[in-house]
CSV table of C-alpha atoms in Angstrom, one decimal:
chain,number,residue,atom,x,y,z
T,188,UNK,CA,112.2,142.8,112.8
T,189,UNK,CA,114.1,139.7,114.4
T,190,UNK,CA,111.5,137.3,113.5
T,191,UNK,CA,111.6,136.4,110.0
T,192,UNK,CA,108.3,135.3,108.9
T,193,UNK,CA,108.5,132.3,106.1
T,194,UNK,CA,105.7,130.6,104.3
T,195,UNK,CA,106.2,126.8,104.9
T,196,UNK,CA,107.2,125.1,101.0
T,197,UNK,CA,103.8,123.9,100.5
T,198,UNK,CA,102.3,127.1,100.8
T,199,UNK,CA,105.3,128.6,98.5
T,200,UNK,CA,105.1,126.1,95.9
T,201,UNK,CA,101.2,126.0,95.9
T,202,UNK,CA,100.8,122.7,96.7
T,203,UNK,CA,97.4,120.2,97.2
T,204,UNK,CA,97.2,120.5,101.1
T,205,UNK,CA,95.7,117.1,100.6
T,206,UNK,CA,98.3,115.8,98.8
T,207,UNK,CA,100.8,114.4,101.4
T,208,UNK,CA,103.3,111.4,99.8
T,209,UNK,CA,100.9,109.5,102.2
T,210,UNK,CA,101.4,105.5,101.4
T,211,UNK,CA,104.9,106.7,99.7
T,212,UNK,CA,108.6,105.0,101.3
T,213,UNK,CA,111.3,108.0,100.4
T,214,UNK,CA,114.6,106.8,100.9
T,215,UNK,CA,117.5,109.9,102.0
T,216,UNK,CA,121.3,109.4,101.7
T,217,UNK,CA,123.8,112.2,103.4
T,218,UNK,CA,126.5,112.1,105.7
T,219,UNK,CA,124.4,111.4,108.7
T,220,UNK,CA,120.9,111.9,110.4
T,221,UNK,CA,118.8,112.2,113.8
T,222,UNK,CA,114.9,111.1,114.2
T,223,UNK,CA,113.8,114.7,114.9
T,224,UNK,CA,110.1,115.2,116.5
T,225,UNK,CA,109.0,116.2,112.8
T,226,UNK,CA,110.0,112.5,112.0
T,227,UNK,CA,109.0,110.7,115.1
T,228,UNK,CA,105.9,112.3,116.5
T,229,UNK,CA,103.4,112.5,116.4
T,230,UNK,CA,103.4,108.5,114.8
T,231,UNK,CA,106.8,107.3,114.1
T,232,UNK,CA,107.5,107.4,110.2
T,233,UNK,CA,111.1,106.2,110.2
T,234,UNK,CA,110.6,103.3,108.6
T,235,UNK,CA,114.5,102.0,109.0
T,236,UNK,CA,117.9,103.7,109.2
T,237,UNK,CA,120.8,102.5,107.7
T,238,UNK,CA,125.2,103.6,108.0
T,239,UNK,CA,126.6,102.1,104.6
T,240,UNK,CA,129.5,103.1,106.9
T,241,UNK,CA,129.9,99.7,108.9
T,242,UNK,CA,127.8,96.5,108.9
T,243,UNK,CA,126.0,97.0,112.0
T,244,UNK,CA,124.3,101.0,112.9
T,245,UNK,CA,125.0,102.1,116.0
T,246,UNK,CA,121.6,102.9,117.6
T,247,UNK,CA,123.3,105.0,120.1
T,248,UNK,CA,125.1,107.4,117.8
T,249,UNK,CA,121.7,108.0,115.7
T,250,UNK,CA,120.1,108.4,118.7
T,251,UNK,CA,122.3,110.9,120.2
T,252,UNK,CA,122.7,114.6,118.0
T,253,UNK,CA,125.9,115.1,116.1
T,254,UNK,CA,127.8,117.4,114.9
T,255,UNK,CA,127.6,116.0,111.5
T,256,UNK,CA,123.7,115.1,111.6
T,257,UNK,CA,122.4,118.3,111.0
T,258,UNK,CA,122.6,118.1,107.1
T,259,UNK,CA,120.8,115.1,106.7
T,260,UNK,CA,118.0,115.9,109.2
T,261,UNK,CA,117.2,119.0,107.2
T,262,UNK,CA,117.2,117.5,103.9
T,263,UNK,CA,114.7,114.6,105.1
T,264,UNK,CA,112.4,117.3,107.0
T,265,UNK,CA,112.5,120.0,104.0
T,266,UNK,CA,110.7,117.3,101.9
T,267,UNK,CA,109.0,115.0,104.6
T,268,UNK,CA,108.5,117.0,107.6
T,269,UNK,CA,105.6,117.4,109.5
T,270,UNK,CA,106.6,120.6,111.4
T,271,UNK,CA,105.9,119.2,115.0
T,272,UNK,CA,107.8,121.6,116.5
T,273,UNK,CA,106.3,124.3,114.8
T,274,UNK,CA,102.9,123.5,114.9
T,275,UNK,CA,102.9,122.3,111.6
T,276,UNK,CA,103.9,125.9,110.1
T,277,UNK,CA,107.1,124.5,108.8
T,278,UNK,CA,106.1,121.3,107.3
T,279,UNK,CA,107.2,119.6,104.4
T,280,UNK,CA,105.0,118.7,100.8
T,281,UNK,CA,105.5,115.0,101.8
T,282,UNK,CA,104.6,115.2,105.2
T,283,UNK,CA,103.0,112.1,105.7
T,284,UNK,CA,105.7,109.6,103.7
T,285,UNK,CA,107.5,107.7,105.6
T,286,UNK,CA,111.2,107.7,105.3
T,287,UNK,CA,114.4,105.9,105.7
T,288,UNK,CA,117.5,107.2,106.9
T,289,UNK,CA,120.9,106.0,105.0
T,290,UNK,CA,124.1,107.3,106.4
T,291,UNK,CA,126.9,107.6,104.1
T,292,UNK,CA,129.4,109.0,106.2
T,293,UNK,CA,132.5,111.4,105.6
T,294,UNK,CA,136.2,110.5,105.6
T,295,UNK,CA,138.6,113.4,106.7
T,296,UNK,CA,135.8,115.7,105.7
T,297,UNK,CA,135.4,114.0,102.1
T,298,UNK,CA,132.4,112.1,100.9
T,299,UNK,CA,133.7,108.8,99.9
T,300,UNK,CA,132.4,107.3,96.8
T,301,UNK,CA,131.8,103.6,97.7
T,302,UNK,CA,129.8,104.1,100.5
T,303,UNK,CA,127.8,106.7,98.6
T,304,UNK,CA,127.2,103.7,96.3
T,305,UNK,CA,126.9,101.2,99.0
T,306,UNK,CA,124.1,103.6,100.9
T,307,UNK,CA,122.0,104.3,96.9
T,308,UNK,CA,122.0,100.4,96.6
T,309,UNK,CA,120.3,99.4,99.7
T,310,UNK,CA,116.8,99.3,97.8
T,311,UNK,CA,118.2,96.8,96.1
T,312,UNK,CA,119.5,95.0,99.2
T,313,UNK,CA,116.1,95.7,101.1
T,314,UNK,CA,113.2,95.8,98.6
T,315,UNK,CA,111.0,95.0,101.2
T,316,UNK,CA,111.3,98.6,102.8
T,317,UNK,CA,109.0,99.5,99.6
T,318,UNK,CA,111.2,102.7,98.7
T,319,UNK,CA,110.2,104.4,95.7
T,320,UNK,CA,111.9,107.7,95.7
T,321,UNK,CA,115.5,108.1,96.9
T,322,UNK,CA,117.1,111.8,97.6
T,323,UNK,CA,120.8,112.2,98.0
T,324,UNK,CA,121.8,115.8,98.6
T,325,UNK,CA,125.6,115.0,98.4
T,326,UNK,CA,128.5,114.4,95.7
T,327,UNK,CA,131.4,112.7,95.0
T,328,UNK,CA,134.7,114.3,93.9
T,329,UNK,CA,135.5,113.5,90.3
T,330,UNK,CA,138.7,112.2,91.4
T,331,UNK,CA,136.9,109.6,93.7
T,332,UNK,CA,137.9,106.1,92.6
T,333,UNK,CA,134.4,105.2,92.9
T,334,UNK,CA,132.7,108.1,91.0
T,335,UNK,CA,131.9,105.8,88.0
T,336,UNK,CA,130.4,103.2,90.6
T,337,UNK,CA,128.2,105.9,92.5
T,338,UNK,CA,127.0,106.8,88.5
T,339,UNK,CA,126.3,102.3,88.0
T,340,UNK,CA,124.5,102.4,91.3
T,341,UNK,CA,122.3,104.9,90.8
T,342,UNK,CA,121.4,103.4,86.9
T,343,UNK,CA,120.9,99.9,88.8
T,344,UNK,CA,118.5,101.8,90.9
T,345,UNK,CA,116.4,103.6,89.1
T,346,UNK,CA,116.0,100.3,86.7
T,347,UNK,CA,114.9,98.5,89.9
T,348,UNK,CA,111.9,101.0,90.0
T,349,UNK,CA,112.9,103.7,92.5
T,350,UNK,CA,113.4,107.0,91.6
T,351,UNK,CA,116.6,109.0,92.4
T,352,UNK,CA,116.8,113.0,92.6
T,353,UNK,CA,120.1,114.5,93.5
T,354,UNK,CA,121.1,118.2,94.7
T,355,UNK,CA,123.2,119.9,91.7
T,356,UNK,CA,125.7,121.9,93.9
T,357,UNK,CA,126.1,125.7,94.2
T,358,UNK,CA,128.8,126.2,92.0
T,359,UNK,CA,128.2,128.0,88.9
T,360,UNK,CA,130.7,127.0,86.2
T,361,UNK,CA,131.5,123.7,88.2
T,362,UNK,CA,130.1,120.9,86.5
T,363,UNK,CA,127.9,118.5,88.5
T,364,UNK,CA,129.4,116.0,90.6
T,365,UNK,CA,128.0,112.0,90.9
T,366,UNK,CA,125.3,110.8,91.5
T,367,UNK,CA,123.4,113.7,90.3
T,368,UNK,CA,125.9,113.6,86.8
T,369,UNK,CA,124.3,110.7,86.0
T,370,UNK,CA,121.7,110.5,83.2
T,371,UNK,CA,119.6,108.4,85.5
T,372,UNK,CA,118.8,111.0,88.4
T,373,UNK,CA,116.6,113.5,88.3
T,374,UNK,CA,118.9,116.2,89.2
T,375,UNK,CA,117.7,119.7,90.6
T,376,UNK,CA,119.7,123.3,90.6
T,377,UNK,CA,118.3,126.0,92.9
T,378,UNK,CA,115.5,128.5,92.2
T,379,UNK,CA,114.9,131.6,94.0
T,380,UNK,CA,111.2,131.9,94.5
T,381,UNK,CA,109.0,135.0,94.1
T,382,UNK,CA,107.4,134.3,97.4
T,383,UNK,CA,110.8,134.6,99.5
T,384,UNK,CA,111.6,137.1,102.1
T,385,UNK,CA,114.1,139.3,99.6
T,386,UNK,CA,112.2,138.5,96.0
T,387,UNK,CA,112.4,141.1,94.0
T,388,UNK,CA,109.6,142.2,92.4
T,389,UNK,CA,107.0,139.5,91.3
T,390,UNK,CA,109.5,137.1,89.5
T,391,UNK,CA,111.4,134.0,89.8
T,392,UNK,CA,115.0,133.6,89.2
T,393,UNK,CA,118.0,131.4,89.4
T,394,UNK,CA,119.8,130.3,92.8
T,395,UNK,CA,123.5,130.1,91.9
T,396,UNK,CA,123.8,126.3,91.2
T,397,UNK,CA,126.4,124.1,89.4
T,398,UNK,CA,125.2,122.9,85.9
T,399,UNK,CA,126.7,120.7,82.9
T,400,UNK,CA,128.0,117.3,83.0
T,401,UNK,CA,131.5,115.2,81.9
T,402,UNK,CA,128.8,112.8,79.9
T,403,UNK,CA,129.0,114.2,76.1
T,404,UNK,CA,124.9,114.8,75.5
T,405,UNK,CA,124.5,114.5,79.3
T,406,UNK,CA,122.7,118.4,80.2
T,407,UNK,CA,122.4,118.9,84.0
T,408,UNK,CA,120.0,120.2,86.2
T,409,UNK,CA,116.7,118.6,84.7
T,410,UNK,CA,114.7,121.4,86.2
T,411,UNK,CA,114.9,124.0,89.5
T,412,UNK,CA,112.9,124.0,92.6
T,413,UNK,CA,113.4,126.1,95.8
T,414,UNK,CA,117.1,126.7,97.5
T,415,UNK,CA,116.7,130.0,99.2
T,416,UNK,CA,115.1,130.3,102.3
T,417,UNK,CA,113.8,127.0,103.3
T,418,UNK,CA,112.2,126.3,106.7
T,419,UNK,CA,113.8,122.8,108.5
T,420,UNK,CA,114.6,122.2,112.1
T,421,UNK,CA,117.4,122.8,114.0
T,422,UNK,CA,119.6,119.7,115.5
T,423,UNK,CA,118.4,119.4,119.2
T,424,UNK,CA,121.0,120.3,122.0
T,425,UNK,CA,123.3,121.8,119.4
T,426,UNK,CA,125.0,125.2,120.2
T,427,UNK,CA,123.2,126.5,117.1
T,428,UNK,CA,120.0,125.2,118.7
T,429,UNK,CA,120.9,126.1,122.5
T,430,UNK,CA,121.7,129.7,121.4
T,431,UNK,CA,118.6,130.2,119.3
T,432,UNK,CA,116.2,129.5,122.0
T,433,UNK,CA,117.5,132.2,124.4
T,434,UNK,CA,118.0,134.6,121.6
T,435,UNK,CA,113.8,134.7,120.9
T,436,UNK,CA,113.3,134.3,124.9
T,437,UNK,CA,115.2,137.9,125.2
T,438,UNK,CA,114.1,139.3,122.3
T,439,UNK,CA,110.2,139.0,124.0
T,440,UNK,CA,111.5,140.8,126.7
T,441,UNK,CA,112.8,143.5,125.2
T,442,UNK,CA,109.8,143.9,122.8
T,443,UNK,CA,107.7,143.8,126.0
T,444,UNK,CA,110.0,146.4,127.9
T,445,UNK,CA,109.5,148.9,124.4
T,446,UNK,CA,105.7,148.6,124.9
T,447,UNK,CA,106.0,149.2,128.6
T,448,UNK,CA,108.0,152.8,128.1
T,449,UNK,CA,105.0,154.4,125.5
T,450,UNK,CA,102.3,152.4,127.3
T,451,UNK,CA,103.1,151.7,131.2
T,452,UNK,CA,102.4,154.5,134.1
T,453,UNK,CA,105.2,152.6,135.6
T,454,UNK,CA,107.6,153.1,133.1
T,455,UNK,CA,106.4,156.3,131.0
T,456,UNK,CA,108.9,158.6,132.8
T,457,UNK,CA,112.0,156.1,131.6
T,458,UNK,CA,114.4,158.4,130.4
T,459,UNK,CA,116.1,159.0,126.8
T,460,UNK,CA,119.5,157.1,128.4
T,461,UNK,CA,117.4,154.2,129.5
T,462,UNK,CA,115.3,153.8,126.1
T,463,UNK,CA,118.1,153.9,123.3
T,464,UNK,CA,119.8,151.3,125.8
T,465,UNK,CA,116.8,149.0,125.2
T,466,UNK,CA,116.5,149.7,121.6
T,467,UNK,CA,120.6,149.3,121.0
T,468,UNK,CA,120.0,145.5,122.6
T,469,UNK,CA,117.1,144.4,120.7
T,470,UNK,CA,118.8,145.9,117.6
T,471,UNK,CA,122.0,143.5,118.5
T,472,UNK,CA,119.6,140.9,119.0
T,473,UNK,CA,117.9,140.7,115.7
T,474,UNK,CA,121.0,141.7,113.7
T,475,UNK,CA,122.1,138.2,116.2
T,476,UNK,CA,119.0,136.3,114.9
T,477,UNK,CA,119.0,137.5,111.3
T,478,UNK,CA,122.6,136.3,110.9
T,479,UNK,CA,122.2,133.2,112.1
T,480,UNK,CA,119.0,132.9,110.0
T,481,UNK,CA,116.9,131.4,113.0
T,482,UNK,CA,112.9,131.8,112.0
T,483,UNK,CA,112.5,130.6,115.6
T,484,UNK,CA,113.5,128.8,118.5
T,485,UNK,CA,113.5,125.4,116.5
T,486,UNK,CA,114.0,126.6,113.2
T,487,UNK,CA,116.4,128.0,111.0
T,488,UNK,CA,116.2,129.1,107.3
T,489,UNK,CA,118.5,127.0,104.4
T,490,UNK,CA,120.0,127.7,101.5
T,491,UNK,CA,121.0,125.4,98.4
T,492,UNK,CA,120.2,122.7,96.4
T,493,UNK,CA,121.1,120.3,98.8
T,494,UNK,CA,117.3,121.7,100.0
T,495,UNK,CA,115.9,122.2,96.4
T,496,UNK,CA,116.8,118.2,96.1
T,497,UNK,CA,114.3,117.3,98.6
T,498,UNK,CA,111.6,119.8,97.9
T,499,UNK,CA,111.2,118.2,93.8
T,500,UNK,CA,111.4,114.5,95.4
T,501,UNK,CA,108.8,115.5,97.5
T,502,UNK,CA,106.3,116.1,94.8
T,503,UNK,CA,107.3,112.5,93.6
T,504,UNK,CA,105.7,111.3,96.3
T,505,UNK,CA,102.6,113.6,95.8
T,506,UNK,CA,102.4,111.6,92.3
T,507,UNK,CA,103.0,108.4,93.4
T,508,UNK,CA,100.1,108.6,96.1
T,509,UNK,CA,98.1,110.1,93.6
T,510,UNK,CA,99.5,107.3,90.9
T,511,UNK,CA,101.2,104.6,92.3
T,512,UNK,CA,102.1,102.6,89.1
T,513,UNK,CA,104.2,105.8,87.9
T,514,UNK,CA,107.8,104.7,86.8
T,515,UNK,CA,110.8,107.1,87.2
T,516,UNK,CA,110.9,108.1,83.8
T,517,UNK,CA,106.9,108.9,84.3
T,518,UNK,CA,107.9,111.0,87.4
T,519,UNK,CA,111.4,112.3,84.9
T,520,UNK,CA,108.4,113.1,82.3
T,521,UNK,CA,105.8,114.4,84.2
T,522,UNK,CA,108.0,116.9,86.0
T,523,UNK,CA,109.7,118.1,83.1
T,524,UNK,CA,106.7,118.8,81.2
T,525,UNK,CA,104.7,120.5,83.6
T,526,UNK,CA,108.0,122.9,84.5
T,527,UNK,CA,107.5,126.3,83.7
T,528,UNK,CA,111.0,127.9,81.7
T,529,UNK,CA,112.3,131.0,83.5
T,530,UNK,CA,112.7,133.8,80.8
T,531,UNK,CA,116.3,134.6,79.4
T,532,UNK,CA,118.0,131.7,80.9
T,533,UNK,CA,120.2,129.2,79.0
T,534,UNK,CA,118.5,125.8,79.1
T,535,UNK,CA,121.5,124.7,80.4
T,536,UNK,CA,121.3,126.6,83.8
T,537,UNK,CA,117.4,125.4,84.3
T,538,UNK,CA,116.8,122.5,82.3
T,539,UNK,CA,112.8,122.0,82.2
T,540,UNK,CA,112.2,125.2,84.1
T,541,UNK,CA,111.0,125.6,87.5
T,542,UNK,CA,108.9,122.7,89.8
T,543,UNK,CA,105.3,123.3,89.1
T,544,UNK,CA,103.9,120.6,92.1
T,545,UNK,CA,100.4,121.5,91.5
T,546,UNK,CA,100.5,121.1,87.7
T,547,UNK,CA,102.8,118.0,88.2
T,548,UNK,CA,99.7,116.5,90.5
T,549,UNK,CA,97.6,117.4,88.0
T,550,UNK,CA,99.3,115.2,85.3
T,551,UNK,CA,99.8,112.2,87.6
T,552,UNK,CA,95.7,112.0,87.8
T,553,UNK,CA,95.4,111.8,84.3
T,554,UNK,CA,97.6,108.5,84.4
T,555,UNK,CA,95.6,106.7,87.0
């Protein structure tokens, strides 16, 4: 079929449905952002955005889709989007946090360390914004002159009270880039979940992530979560968007036009010629769909851990509305002990196992 049908995370993850980072402030940091519906609407939860870029954002810009946007806006709806377009199918565990948006920017298609460090440290700049868990699902090259700052901001962070999870990367064998190198984040590597489309069997098991550290005693990922398959929203008016739409719009038609030929007076006497013709176009269409991983006209699936990032900060915030007074080494604890390991793999590769969000909630009401 062309329509791939997805569980939304919460559902995946097994979740409290009434759990919803509601009264949390989580903070996101990527290359660059746009308030999509499952952000804005139905009540505005943006609480402020931010471009560690320049001095001044430029309303217009984050107002208007980019190219470059797209990352960003699915990392901040995979963990705190509502699903508006969807009806709420494709909603995040933190649906109801609000969020703010800090753009750090690329440079000749590099991520360039200070204003990495520049956008982590704006709770510091801003405490009044009330952020308590930050997310960056980015890294900085080891030959950044400002990798060892990006590693300082995030320490001064996380001692200010906020907690910082950051994506490990997808390469196996590589070691993990800053921030998420530091010993201060709460860094995540990629599981691939029993409950997705192409599980095999009824198991977990690794996504290929990146693991290990250049900090002697410093093991990375602390645990796994999610980075296969993960519902978020397409950038509006993008050709990725624009060509999804029409795609599901003909592949109706055709579906209806199938029914017609074994159901339809009209069309019963529709010849061999004029049936495989149909068929061969809705086949093109779904392989179309399929590769392009649309799950409809506004969504598309996502891979990595710059999704699995989001997904384990996410259920910080289901801990924090539960138990506000939770430091980041509570959340860091609380996480890591309710993780379950995956069998025969290193401790290196998964660190404290894989997210269990129920089981975390469940520890965070015993500190109340």
């Amino acid at each position: 079929m062309g329509r791939i049908q997805l569980l939304s995370i919460p559902e995946r993850c097994d979740t409290y449905a009434d759990v919803t980072g509601e009264g949390v402030v989580m903070a996101f940091v990527d290359v660059g952002f746009y308030p999509h519906p499952d952000l804005m609407r139905p009540n505005r939860r943006i609480r402020a955005y931010a471009d560690a870029t320049r001095d001044v954002p430029d309303g217009v810009e984050f107002f208007t889709p980019q190219p470059y946007g797209w990352h960003g806006t699915m990392t901040a709806c995979a963990a705190a989007g509502n699903g508006y377009r969807s009806g709420g199918s494709y909603r995040g565990i933190a649906s109801d946090a609000d969020v703010v948006l800090i753009k750090a920017g690329v440079n000749g298609g590099r991520v360039v360390g200070k204003h990495v460090a520049h956008a982590i440290r704006l709770p510091l700049r801003f405490p009044q914004l009330g952020i308590r868990v930050m997310n960056v699902s980015l890294g900085v090259d080891p030959d950044d002159p400002d990798m060892a700052d990006v590693e300082r901001a995030t320490e001064e962070v996380v001692k200010s009270g906020v907690a910082i999870f950051a994506a490990a990367g997808n390469v196996p064998g590589r070691k993990v880039e800053a921030p998420g190198s530091s010993p201060f984040a709460i860094t995540v590597g990629g599981q691939h979940d029993r409950f997705s489309p192409d599980s095999e069997g009824d198991r977990d098991r690794t996504w290929p992530s990146s693991y290990g550290t250049h900090h002697a005693g410093v093991q990375k990922p602390d645990l796994l979560a999610p980075a296969i398959w993960v519902p978020a929203p397409m950038l509006p008016g993008t050709l990725t968007q624009r060509e999804a739409a029409p795609l599901f719009q003909l592949l109706s038609v055709l579906e209806e036009l199938t029914a017609e030929h074994g159901f339809s007076e009209r069309n019963s006497l529709s010849t061999p010629e004029q049936r495989e013709q149909i068929g061969g176009l809705m086949r093109a269409v779904e392989a179309r769909i399929r590769r392009q991983k649309y799950i409809s006209p506004d969504y598309q699936h996502v891979d990595g851990t710059s999704f699995a990032a989001p997904i384990a900060a996410s259920v910080a915030a289901q801990m924090l509305q539960i138990a506000p007074n939770l430091t980041p080494d509570d959340l860091r604890r609380g996480l890591s002990q309710t993780a379950e390991k995956l069998a025969d793999v290193p401790v290196e590769v998964q660190g404290a196992g894989v997210l269990r969000p129920r089981l975390a909630v469940d520890w965070a009401r015993t500190r109340v």
